[in-house]
mmCIF file of C-alpha atoms in Angstrom:
data_model
loop_
_atom_site.group_PDB
_atom_site.id
_atom_site.type_symbol
_atom_site.label_atom_id
_atom_site.label_comp_id
_atom_site.label_asym_id
_atom_site.label_seq_id
_atom_site.Cartn_x
_atom_site.Cartn_y
_atom_site.Cartn_z
ATOM 1 C CA MET A 1 -0.028 -0.014 -0.010
ATOM 2 C CA VAL A 2 2.743 2.440 1.011
ATOM 3 C CA ASN A 3 4.655 1.237 -2.032
ATOM 4 C CA SER A 4 2.024 1.890 -4.497
ATOM 5 C CA ARG A 5 1.190 5.304 -2.950
ATOM 6 C CA ARG A 6 4.813 6.362 -3.271
ATOM 7 C CA PHE A 7 4.669 5.386 -6.907
ATOM 8 C CA LYS A 8 1.691 7.459 -7.415
ATOM 9 C CA ILE A 9 3.457 10.551 -5.893
ATOM 10 C CA ILE A 10 6.491 10.031 -8.266
ATOM 11 C CA ASP A 11 3.962 9.549 -11.199
ATOM 12 C CA ALA A 12 2.298 12.849 -10.389
ATOM 13 C CA LEU A 13 5.638 14.593 -10.171
ATOM 14 C CA LEU A 14 6.624 13.149 -13.655
ATOM 15 C CA ILE A 15 3.315 14.215 -15.067
ATOM 16 C CA LEU A 16 3.943 17.622 -13.689
ATOM 17 C CA MET A 17 7.476 17.510 -15.315
ATOM 18 C CA MET A 18 5.677 16.827 -18.661
ATOM 19 C CA ALA A 19 2.994 19.535 -18.233
ATOM 20 C CA LEU A 20 4.912 22.422 -16.441
ATOM 21 C CA PRO A 21 7.319 23.215 -19.400
ATOM 22 C CA MET A 22 4.261 23.826 -21.665
ATOM 23 C CA VAL A 23 2.512 25.952 -19.071
ATOM 24 C CA PHE A 24 5.757 27.864 -18.559
ATOM 25 C CA ALA A 25 6.057 28.465 -22.484
ATOM 26 C CA ILE A 26 2.436 29.662 -22.573
ATOM 27 C CA ILE A 27 2.943 32.095 -19.730
ATOM 28 C CA LEU A 28 6.253 33.223 -21.368
ATOM 29 C CA LYS A 29 4.397 33.775 -24.627
ATOM 30 C CA ILE A 30 1.592 35.832 -22.925
ATOM 31 C CA LEU A 31 4.044 37.905 -20.980
ATOM 32 C CA THR A 32 6.440 38.647 -23.767
ATOM 33 C CA ASN A 33 4.327 38.742 -26.979
ATOM 34 C CA PRO A 34 3.820 42.337 -28.016
ATOM 35 C CA GLU A 35 0.192 43.252 -28.546
ATOM 36 C CA SER A 36 -0.308 43.563 -32.303
ATOM 37 C CA GLU A 37 -3.277 44.958 -34.201
ATOM 38 C CA GLY A 38 -4.474 42.362 -36.698
ATOM 39 C CA ILE A 39 -2.594 39.360 -37.877
ATOM 40 C CA ALA A 40 1.054 39.277 -38.704
ATOM 41 C CA ILE A 41 3.461 36.768 -40.049
ATOM 42 C CA SER A 42 6.590 37.069 -37.901
ATOM 43 C CA GLY A 43 9.640 35.083 -36.985
ATOM 44 C CA ALA A 44 10.746 34.115 -33.447
ATOM 45 C CA LEU A 45 11.108 36.828 -30.829
ATOM 46 C CA ILE A 46 14.528 37.506 -29.469
ATOM 47 C CA TYR A 47 14.493 37.478 -25.682
ATOM 48 C CA PHE A 48 17.980 38.770 -25.084
ATOM 49 C CA THR A 49 21.468 38.583 -26.642
ATOM 50 C CA ILE A 50 24.516 37.357 -24.867
ATOM 51 C CA PRO A 51 27.626 39.391 -26.003
ATOM 52 C CA MET A 52 30.272 37.248 -27.566
ATOM 53 C CA PRO A 53 33.678 38.133 -29.056
ATOM 54 C CA LYS A 54 32.782 37.668 -32.772
ATOM 55 C CA TRP A 55 29.059 37.690 -33.048
ATOM 56 C CA ASP A 56 26.380 38.158 -30.344
ATOM 57 C CA LEU A 57 24.465 35.104 -29.300
ATOM 58 C CA PRO A 58 20.834 35.769 -29.543
ATOM 59 C CA ILE A 59 18.542 33.721 -27.228
ATOM 60 C CA THR A 60 15.328 33.317 -29.166
ATOM 61 C CA GLU A 61 11.810 31.977 -28.541
ATOM 62 C CA SER A 62 12.532 28.940 -30.694
ATOM 63 C CA GLN A 63 15.548 27.993 -28.642
ATOM 64 C CA VAL A 64 13.771 28.322 -25.316
ATOM 65 C CA ASN A 65 10.661 26.537 -26.642
ATOM 66 C CA SER A 66 12.740 23.654 -28.058
ATOM 67 C CA TRP A 67 14.531 23.191 -24.698
ATOM 68 C CA LEU A 68 11.083 23.173 -23.007
ATOM 69 C CA VAL A 69 9.777 20.630 -25.425
ATOM 70 C CA MET A 70 12.915 18.478 -24.698
ATOM 71 C CA ILE A 71 12.298 18.653 -20.941
ATOM 72 C CA SER A 72 8.705 17.570 -21.595
ATOM 73 C CA ILE A 73 9.733 14.596 -23.761
ATOM 74 C CA PHE A 74 12.240 13.587 -21.060
ATOM 75 C CA GLY A 75 9.486 13.739 -18.516
ATOM 76 C CA LEU A 76 7.268 11.599 -20.813
ATOM 77 C CA CYS A 77 10.092 9.009 -21.219
ATOM 78 C CA LEU A 78 10.637 8.922 -17.442
ATOM 79 C CA TYR A 79 6.867 8.418 -16.885
ATOM 80 C CA LEU A 80 6.600 5.648 -19.462
ATOM 81 C CA THR A 81 9.619 3.786 -18.212
ATOM 82 C CA HIS A 82 8.844 4.208 -14.454
ATOM 83 C CA GLY A 83 8.244 1.073 -12.411
ATOM 84 C CA LEU A 84 9.094 -1.480 -15.211
ATOM 85 C CA SER A 85 8.629 -5.105 -14.451
ATOM 86 C CA PRO A 86 9.726 -8.269 -16.361
ATOM 87 C CA LYS A 87 6.081 -9.033 -16.991
ATOM 88 C CA ALA A 88 4.313 -6.177 -18.593
ATOM 89 C CA GLN A 89 1.438 -5.224 -16.166
ATOM 90 C CA THR A 90 0.622 -1.460 -16.727
ATOM 91 C CA LYS A 91 -0.648 0.112 -19.827
ATOM 92 C CA ARG A 92 2.278 2.512 -20.043
ATOM 93 C CA GLN A 93 4.808 -0.254 -20.042
ATOM 94 C CA LEU A 94 2.926 -1.795 -22.903
ATOM 95 C CA LEU A 95 3.042 1.533 -24.750
ATOM 96 C CA ALA A 96 6.735 1.945 -24.030
ATOM 97 C CA GLU A 97 7.434 -1.557 -25.457
ATOM 98 C CA TYR A 98 5.317 -0.909 -28.401
ATOM 99 C CA ILE A 99 7.274 2.333 -29.153
ATOM 100 C CA VAL A 100 10.654 0.606 -28.708
ATOM 101 C CA THR A 101 9.804 -2.457 -30.798
ATOM 102 C CA LYS A 102 8.207 -0.344 -33.611
ATOM 103 C CA THR A 103 11.319 1.980 -33.836
ATOM 104 C CA ASP A 104 13.712 -1.098 -33.759
ATOM 105 C CA SER A 105 11.770 -2.684 -36.567
ATOM 106 C CA LEU A 106 11.641 0.515 -38.555
ATOM 107 C CA VAL A 107 15.388 1.125 -38.176
ATOM 108 C CA HIS A 108 16.096 -2.534 -38.978
ATOM 109 C CA GLU A 109 13.996 -2.388 -42.103
ATOM 110 C CA ASN A 110 15.551 0.790 -43.420
ATOM 111 C CA MET A 111 19.097 0.697 -42.306
ATOM 112 C CA GLY A 112 20.083 -3.031 -41.922
ATOM 113 C CA GLU A 113 21.668 -4.981 -39.157
ATOM 114 C CA PHE A 114 24.820 -2.950 -38.790
ATOM 115 C CA PHE A 115 22.914 0.225 -37.805
ATOM 116 C CA SER A 116 20.623 -1.358 -35.228
ATOM 117 C CA ALA A 117 22.229 0.767 -32.434
ATOM 118 C CA PHE A 118 20.731 3.807 -34.315
ATOM 119 C CA SER A 119 17.183 3.318 -33.087
ATOM 120 C CA PRO A 120 17.399 5.592 -29.951
ATOM 121 C CA PHE A 121 18.735 8.418 -32.156
ATOM 122 C CA ILE A 122 16.066 7.976 -34.777
ATOM 123 C CA CYS A 123 13.386 7.831 -32.133
ATOM 124 C CA SER A 124 14.592 10.898 -30.321
ATOM 125 C CA ILE A 125 14.723 12.953 -33.677
ATOM 126 C CA LEU A 126 11.214 11.672 -34.500
ATOM 127 C CA ALA A 127 9.835 12.528 -31.095
ATOM 128 C CA LEU A 128 11.549 15.918 -30.906
ATOM 129 C CA SER A 129 10.293 16.928 -34.399
ATOM 130 C CA ALA A 130 6.813 15.679 -33.861
ATOM 131 C CA PHE A 131 6.288 17.181 -30.398
ATOM 132 C CA SER A 132 7.907 20.520 -31.585
ATOM 133 C CA SER A 133 5.405 20.723 -34.422
ATOM 134 C CA LEU A 134 2.577 19.675 -32.112
ATOM 135 C CA SER A 135 3.422 22.258 -29.443
ATOM 136 C CA SER A 136 1.889 24.853 -31.759
ATOM 137 C CA LEU A 137 -1.465 23.395 -30.596
ATOM 138 C CA PHE A 138 -0.791 25.038 -27.191
ATOM 139 C CA GLY A 139 -0.490 28.400 -28.928
ATOM 140 C CA ILE A 140 3.235 28.683 -28.457
ATOM 141 C CA PHE A 141 5.739 29.372 -31.118
ATOM 142 C CA PRO A 142 6.633 25.929 -32.635
ATOM 143 C CA PRO A 143 10.424 25.542 -32.778
ATOM 144 C CA THR A 144 10.276 23.747 -36.138
ATOM 145 C CA SER A 145 8.994 26.880 -37.822
ATOM 146 C CA ASP A 146 12.523 28.401 -37.176
ATOM 147 C CA LEU A 147 14.954 27.476 -39.974
ATOM 148 C CA ASN A 148 17.881 27.498 -37.452
ATOM 149 C CA VAL A 149 16.545 24.758 -35.349
ATOM 150 C CA ILE A 150 15.964 22.341 -38.257
ATOM 151 C CA ALA A 151 19.218 23.436 -39.834
ATOM 152 C CA GLY A 152 20.926 22.319 -36.568
ATOM 153 C CA TRP A 153 19.447 18.847 -36.866
ATOM 154 C CA ALA A 154 20.328 18.643 -40.565
ATOM 155 C CA ILE A 155 23.945 19.586 -39.832
ATOM 156 C CA LEU A 156 23.936 16.770 -37.233
ATOM 157 C CA VAL A 157 22.761 14.324 -39.823
ATOM 158 C CA PHE A 158 25.320 15.666 -42.364
ATOM 159 C CA LEU A 159 28.124 15.144 -39.882
ATOM 160 C CA LEU A 160 27.005 11.574 -39.309
ATOM 161 C CA ILE A 161 26.915 10.906 -43.059
ATOM 162 C CA THR A 162 30.386 12.319 -43.526
ATOM 163 C CA TYR A 163 31.568 10.121 -40.467
ATOM 164 C CA TYR A 164 30.142 6.936 -41.951
ATOM 165 C CA LYS A 165 31.645 7.774 -45.337
ATOM 166 C CA LEU A 166 35.118 8.330 -43.814
ATOM 167 C CA LYS A 167 34.683 4.985 -41.936
ATOM 168 C CA CYS A 168 35.277 3.237 -45.389
ATOM 169 C CA GLY A 169 38.578 5.024 -45.673
ATOM 170 C CA PHE A 170 39.727 8.571 -46.570
ATOM 171 C CA GLY A 171 40.766 7.496 -50.053
ATOM 172 C CA TYR A 172 37.460 5.908 -50.727
ATOM 173 C CA TYR A 173 35.729 9.066 -49.459
ATOM 174 C CA ILE A 174 37.768 11.315 -51.819
ATOM 175 C CA LYS A 175 37.265 8.846 -54.699
ATOM 176 C CA SER A 176 33.474 8.751 -54.156
ATOM 177 C CA PHE A 177 33.402 12.425 -55.486
ATOM 178 C CA THR A 178 34.920 11.590 -58.835
ATOM 179 C CA GLU A 179 32.385 9.006 -59.709
ATOM 180 C CA PRO A 180 31.365 7.986 -62.354
ATOM 181 C CA ILE A 181 33.770 10.367 -64.047
ATOM 182 C CA ALA A 182 36.084 13.052 -62.844
ATOM 183 C CA LEU A 183 34.335 15.724 -64.786
ATOM 184 C CA LEU A 184 31.291 15.507 -62.475
ATOM 185 C CA THR A 185 33.278 16.306 -59.220
ATOM 186 C CA PRO A 186 31.766 19.863 -58.735
ATOM 187 C CA PHE A 187 28.243 18.428 -59.171
ATOM 188 C CA ASN A 188 29.007 15.698 -56.599
ATOM 189 C CA ILE A 189 30.198 18.355 -54.139
ATOM 190 C CA ILE A 190 27.062 20.448 -54.651
ATOM 191 C CA GLY A 191 24.990 17.268 -54.209
ATOM 192 C CA GLU A 192 26.758 16.578 -50.984
ATOM 193 C CA ILE A 193 25.948 19.985 -49.560
ATOM 194 C CA ALA A 194 22.400 19.870 -50.980
ATOM 195 C CA THR A 195 21.395 17.001 -48.745
ATOM 196 C CA PRO A 196 21.223 18.924 -45.424
ATOM 197 C CA VAL A 197 19.920 21.989 -47.202
ATOM 198 C CA SER A 198 17.010 20.100 -48.876
ATOM 199 C CA MET A 199 16.207 18.333 -45.528
ATOM 200 C CA THR A 200 16.079 21.588 -43.770
ATOM 201 C CA PHE A 201 13.928 23.489 -46.370
ATOM 202 C CA ARG A 202 11.555 20.656 -46.772
ATOM 203 C CA HIS A 203 10.704 20.359 -43.099
ATOM 204 C CA TYR A 204 10.781 24.053 -42.456
ATOM 205 C CA GLY A 205 8.865 25.045 -45.602
ATOM 206 C CA ASN A 206 6.066 22.534 -44.848
ATOM 207 C CA ILE A 207 5.544 23.760 -41.318
ATOM 208 C CA VAL A 208 5.762 27.473 -42.228
ATOM 209 C CA SER A 209 3.449 27.122 -45.266
ATOM 210 C CA GLY A 210 0.850 25.500 -42.948
ATOM 211 C CA SER A 211 1.089 28.391 -40.433
ATOM 212 C CA VAL A 212 1.117 31.049 -43.190
ATOM 213 C CA ILE A 213 -2.052 29.567 -44.744
ATOM 214 C CA SER A 214 -3.669 29.275 -41.372
ATOM 215 C CA THR A 215 -2.859 32.948 -40.678
ATOM 216 C CA LEU A 216 -4.169 34.101 -44.130
ATOM 217 C CA ILE A 217 -7.508 32.050 -43.547
ATOM 218 C CA ALA A 218 -7.861 33.552 -40.068
ATOM 219 C CA ALA A 219 -7.467 37.031 -41.488
ATOM 220 C CA GLY A 220 -9.839 36.360 -44.325
ATOM 221 C CA LEU A 221 -12.538 34.911 -41.967
ATOM 222 C CA ARG A 222 -12.249 38.070 -39.802
ATOM 223 C CA ILE A 223 -13.012 40.336 -42.751
ATOM 224 C CA LEU A 224 -15.696 38.110 -43.953
ATOM 225 C CA SER A 225 -17.495 37.894 -40.597
ATOM 226 C CA SER A 226 -17.123 41.841 -40.317
ATOM 227 C CA TRP A 227 -18.965 41.974 -43.675
ATOM 228 C CA ILE A 228 -21.686 39.628 -42.697
ATOM 229 C CA PHE A 229 -22.246 40.573 -39.087
ATOM 230 C CA GLY A 230 -21.077 44.213 -39.254
ATOM 231 C CA TRP A 231 -24.607 45.535 -39.035
ATOM 232 C CA LEU A 232 -25.102 44.121 -35.511
ATOM 233 C CA PRO A 233 -24.941 46.794 -32.762
ATOM 234 C CA GLY A 234 -21.918 47.467 -30.619
ATOM 235 C CA ALA A 235 -19.165 44.880 -29.711
ATOM 236 C CA ILE A 236 -21.305 41.961 -31.043
ATOM 237 C CA GLY A 237 -20.716 43.510 -34.657
ATOM 238 C CA GLU A 238 -17.047 43.606 -34.254
ATOM 239 C CA PHE A 239 -16.685 39.996 -32.839
ATOM 240 C CA PRO A 240 -15.327 37.620 -35.615
ATOM 241 C CA PHE A 241 -18.003 34.816 -35.360
ATOM 242 C CA LEU A 242 -16.645 32.896 -38.344
ATOM 243 C CA ARG A 243 -13.233 32.452 -36.633
ATOM 244 C CA ILE A 244 -14.831 30.179 -33.985
ATOM 245 C CA GLY A 245 -14.114 26.558 -34.904
ATOM 246 C CA LEU A 246 -13.556 26.929 -38.597
ATOM 247 C CA PRO A 247 -9.755 27.236 -38.446
ATOM 248 C CA ALA A 248 -9.614 24.237 -36.295
ATOM 249 C CA ILE A 249 -10.428 22.008 -39.307
ATOM 250 C CA LEU A 250 -7.300 23.408 -41.201
ATOM 251 C CA SER A 251 -5.266 23.086 -38.047
ATOM 252 C CA ALA A 252 -6.027 19.419 -37.909
ATOM 253 C CA TYR A 253 -4.311 19.005 -41.188
ATOM 254 C CA PHE A 254 -1.536 21.638 -41.070
ATOM 255 C CA ASP A 255 -0.523 21.248 -37.406
ATOM 256 C CA VAL A 256 -1.298 17.613 -36.423
ATOM 257 C CA PHE A 257 -0.998 15.620 -39.690
ATOM 258 C CA SER A 258 1.661 17.635 -41.472
ATOM 259 C CA GLY A 259 3.728 17.980 -38.487
ATOM 260 C CA CYS A 260 3.719 14.270 -37.720
ATOM 261 C CA LEU A 261 4.211 13.320 -41.348
ATOM 262 C CA GLN A 262 7.232 15.731 -41.724
ATOM 263 C CA ALA A 263 8.703 14.383 -38.576
ATOM 264 C CA PHE A 264 8.383 10.792 -39.994
ATOM 265 C CA ILE A 265 9.936 11.860 -43.295
ATOM 266 C CA PHE A 266 12.831 13.640 -41.620
ATOM 267 C CA SER A 267 13.635 10.504 -39.765
ATOM 268 C CA ILE A 268 13.247 8.246 -42.739
ATOM 269 C CA LEU A 269 15.602 10.556 -44.829
ATOM 270 C CA THR A 270 18.008 10.486 -41.913
ATOM 271 C CA MET A 271 18.060 6.672 -41.952
ATOM 272 C CA ILE A 272 18.360 6.428 -45.763
ATOM 273 C CA ASN A 273 20.991 9.045 -46.085
ATOM 274 C CA ILE A 274 23.210 7.494 -43.318
ATOM 275 C CA SER A 275 22.795 3.934 -44.463
ATOM 276 C CA GLY A 276 23.413 4.910 -48.040
ATOM 277 C CA ALA A 277 26.647 6.683 -47.157
ATOM 278 C CA PHE A 278 28.049 3.418 -45.740
ATOM 279 C CA ASP A 279 29.386 0.476 -47.701
ATOM 280 C CA PHE A 280 29.525 -2.552 -45.523
ATOM 281 C CA ASN A 281 31.636 -4.776 -47.941
ATOM 282 C CA ILE A 282 34.397 -2.162 -48.259
ATOM 283 C CA TYR A 283 34.381 -1.561 -44.485
ATOM 284 C CA THR A 284 34.766 -5.221 -43.667
ATOM 285 C CA ALA A 285 37.525 -5.588 -46.366
ATOM 286 C CA ARG A 286 39.356 -2.680 -44.824
ATOM 287 C CA LYS A 287 38.929 -3.959 -41.401
ATOM 288 C CA ASN A 288 40.265 -7.429 -42.324
ATOM 289 C CA LYS A 289 43.222 -5.900 -44.174
ATOM 290 C CA LYS A 290 44.065 -3.897 -40.881
ATOM 291 C CA LEU A 291 43.674 -7.007 -38.683
ATOM 292 C CA SER A 292 45.989 -9.167 -41.000
ATOM 293 C CA LYS A 293 48.631 -6.234 -40.911
ATOM 294 C CA LYS A 294 48.572 -6.151 -37.137
ATOM 295 C CA GLN A 295 48.949 -9.896 -36.940
ATOM 296 C CA LYS A 296 51.924 -9.722 -39.246
ATOM 297 C CA ALA A 297 53.595 -7.034 -37.163
ATOM 298 C CA ASN A 298 53.073 -9.141 -34.066
ATOM 299 C CA MET B 1 15.650 59.690 -55.791
ATOM 300 C CA LEU B 2 16.156 57.446 -52.767
ATOM 301 C CA GLU B 3 12.469 56.810 -52.779
ATOM 302 C CA LEU B 4 12.517 55.708 -56.379
ATOM 303 C CA ALA B 5 15.458 53.406 -55.761
ATOM 304 C CA ILE B 6 13.688 51.744 -52.758
ATOM 305 C CA GLY B 7 10.534 51.529 -54.669
ATOM 306 C CA ILE B 8 12.344 49.651 -57.549
ATOM 307 C CA ILE B 9 13.902 47.320 -54.909
ATOM 308 C CA LEU B 10 10.565 46.493 -53.324
ATOM 309 C CA CYS B 11 8.909 46.096 -56.727
ATOM 310 C CA GLY B 12 11.552 43.685 -57.930
ATOM 311 C CA CYS B 13 11.362 41.712 -54.708
ATOM 312 C CA ALA B 14 7.535 41.451 -54.996
ATOM 313 C CA ILE B 15 7.803 40.365 -58.703
ATOM 314 C CA GLY B 16 10.429 37.865 -57.851
ATOM 315 C CA ALA B 17 8.389 36.320 -55.009
ATOM 316 C CA GLY B 18 5.384 35.959 -57.409
ATOM 317 C CA LEU B 19 7.650 34.272 -59.925
ATOM 318 C CA ALA B 20 9.147 32.064 -57.244
ATOM 319 C CA LEU B 21 5.725 30.579 -56.449
ATOM 320 C CA ILE B 22 5.237 29.314 -60.044
ATOM 321 C CA ALA B 23 7.307 26.515 -58.691
ATOM 322 C CA GLY B 24 3.967 25.215 -57.162
ATOM 323 C CA ILE B 25 2.867 23.913 -60.635
ATOM 324 C CA GLY B 26 5.403 21.218 -60.651
ATOM 325 C CA PRO B 27 4.416 19.310 -57.389
ATOM 326 C CA GLY B 28 0.832 19.904 -58.256
ATOM 327 C CA ILE B 29 1.067 17.921 -61.388
ATOM 328 C CA GLY B 30 3.403 15.447 -59.912
ATOM 329 C CA GLU B 31 1.206 14.755 -56.832
ATOM 330 C CA GLY B 32 -1.836 14.543 -59.014
ATOM 331 C CA ASN B 33 -0.092 11.866 -61.066
ATOM 332 C CA ALA B 34 1.002 9.995 -57.920
ATOM 333 C CA VAL B 35 -2.568 10.048 -56.507
ATOM 334 C CA ALA B 36 -4.045 8.859 -59.800
ATOM 335 C CA LYS B 37 -1.654 5.902 -59.949
ATOM 336 C CA ALA B 38 -2.374 5.072 -56.242
ATOM 337 C CA CYS B 39 -6.064 5.118 -56.949
ATOM 338 C CA GLU B 40 -5.460 2.721 -59.914
ATOM 339 C CA ALA B 41 -3.350 0.443 -57.721
ATOM 340 C CA ILE B 42 -6.006 0.396 -54.998
ATOM 341 C CA GLY B 43 -8.595 -0.386 -57.620
ATOM 342 C CA ARG B 44 -6.672 -3.338 -58.886
ATOM 343 C CA GLN B 45 -5.609 -4.722 -55.461
ATOM 344 C CA PRO B 46 -7.891 -3.413 -52.735
ATOM 345 C CA GLU B 47 -6.199 -5.561 -50.157
ATOM 346 C CA SER B 48 -2.867 -3.577 -50.615
ATOM 347 C CA LYS B 49 -4.551 -0.291 -49.683
ATOM 348 C CA GLY B 50 -2.572 0.242 -46.514
ATOM 349 C CA SER B 51 0.926 -0.101 -47.910
ATOM 350 C CA VAL B 52 -0.124 2.023 -50.939
ATOM 351 C CA MET B 53 -1.488 4.784 -48.848
ATOM 352 C CA SER B 54 1.548 4.995 -46.705
ATOM 353 C CA THR B 55 3.907 4.996 -49.626
ATOM 354 C CA LEU B 56 1.712 7.645 -51.248
ATOM 355 C CA PHE B 57 1.939 10.011 -48.314
ATOM 356 C CA ILE B 58 5.732 9.747 -48.124
ATOM 357 C CA GLY B 59 5.986 10.131 -51.762
ATOM 358 C CA CYS B 60 3.751 13.142 -51.882
ATOM 359 C CA ALA B 61 5.618 14.808 -49.064
ATOM 360 C CA LEU B 62 8.858 14.201 -50.958
ATOM 361 C CA ALA B 63 7.538 15.469 -54.176
ATOM 362 C CA GLU B 64 6.349 18.628 -52.419
ATOM 363 C CA THR B 65 9.981 19.671 -51.914
ATOM 364 C CA THR B 66 10.444 21.682 -55.090
ATOM 365 C CA GLY B 67 7.352 23.606 -54.398
ATOM 366 C CA VAL B 68 8.470 24.172 -50.855
ATOM 367 C CA TYR B 69 11.849 25.499 -52.190
ATOM 368 C CA GLY B 70 9.803 28.012 -54.322
ATOM 369 C CA PHE B 71 7.855 29.060 -51.267
ATOM 370 C CA VAL B 72 10.903 29.538 -48.998
ATOM 371 C CA THR B 73 12.478 31.692 -51.752
ATOM 372 C CA GLY B 74 9.233 33.652 -51.901
ATOM 373 C CA LEU B 75 9.295 34.228 -48.179
ATOM 374 C CA LEU B 76 12.880 35.296 -48.181
ATOM 375 C CA LEU B 77 12.040 37.652 -51.022
ATOM 376 C CA MET B 78 9.106 39.220 -49.173
ATOM 377 C CA PHE B 79 10.399 39.564 -45.585
ATOM 378 C CA VAL B 80 14.180 39.310 -45.568
ATOM 379 C CA VAL B 81 15.722 40.483 -48.830
ATOM 380 C CA PRO B 82 14.066 43.918 -49.190
ATOM 381 C CA LYS B 83 15.492 45.098 -45.844
ATOM 382 C CA MET B 84 18.902 43.735 -46.673
ATOM 383 C CA LEU B 85 18.976 45.418 -50.091
ATOM 384 C CA VAL B 86 17.830 48.770 -48.734
ATOM 385 C CA ASN B 87 20.454 48.651 -46.070
ATOM 386 C CA VAL B 88 23.100 47.923 -48.735
ATOM 387 C CA LEU B 89 21.825 50.702 -50.780
ATOM 388 C CA ILE B 90 22.073 53.181 -48.020
ATOM 389 C CA ALA B 91 25.394 52.148 -47.034
ATOM 390 C CA ALA B 92 26.631 52.498 -50.584
ATOM 391 C CA LEU B 93 25.163 55.995 -50.792
ATOM 392 C CA LYS B 94 26.736 57.031 -47.544
ATOM 393 C CA ALA B 95 30.109 55.611 -48.697
ATOM 394 C CA ASN B 96 29.890 57.708 -51.714
ATOM 395 C CA GLY B 97 28.996 60.875 -49.839
ATOM 396 C CA ILE B 98 25.719 61.337 -51.599
ATOM 397 C CA LEU B 99 23.495 60.828 -48.480
#
């Protein structure tokens, strides 16, 4: 009895850990958002800048919000994995096992046996991207509609791609640029740089286009309702009746569906690009050569 | 004179943004083709609906990319580039001692 009660207290604390960052973000948004007349399309607010030797480091809304989303996801993970037992008894343990087995099978399907250690990374990218996009449902600035946040993820993926290309040998990495013929080297270099750029723009553009369309529709509905209900007296005439409920239908597509789909596609592309950069046969041949050299030296 | 120069900059940016969004035609046609083929496939083999649908969604989201490039270019031309170009113009005029 005492044991279960203590579990419940810890559970409540973990749920608070999930919910409090979002509440904090909403309060921050209410306190800092400048009151604007009408509807505007704007980027992330800059809270303050930290002076640095070369460039100043701005701390923006998207950075703060993405850290809050990360804390929230951390709380969710702790909540799902709290009180695990060898025999699955609780619903959340079943859910956690479902998520882990699904990600494992997804990574195994797309990347092969060698990369099976990648499933935590893929799952975290998927969760971060999806929850960042979904955080716009709370009315806060979604971190995924800032180009810099997604560019950071894409640069991380680019570094991983380069690392796995270099794993097959430096000579092989340099030679891969001159294929099929040496004339195509500049195009190959452009193609190498284009991978993170296209990943960034795809994710960013899809999320931002959704929010721009939602903003335009909301503005249009406001004008339309002032045309239709403008003859009503006083404050009732100015109230935009058509903006109740109707934008939510669009939000279901642009925020929920598009956000989750883009998160899924970002992680799929991550998997395909990383596993495509790595040639297992050449890697094993190189490893065997090294091993035989070492044995000869001994 | 400065007003005219800024006006030309803004006008050029707006026309450029409009032209950049022509890129939306390509993914429109491409996704239409993809959906048509998917409908055909489901009509032939209704039991494969799930896998066809999931492949279709991923393919559509990938095919959207070129349109999204145009959209991002348009956004940059509308909100970022004019300010930058006007700053460059004013800096150049100040450097030449005209302003």
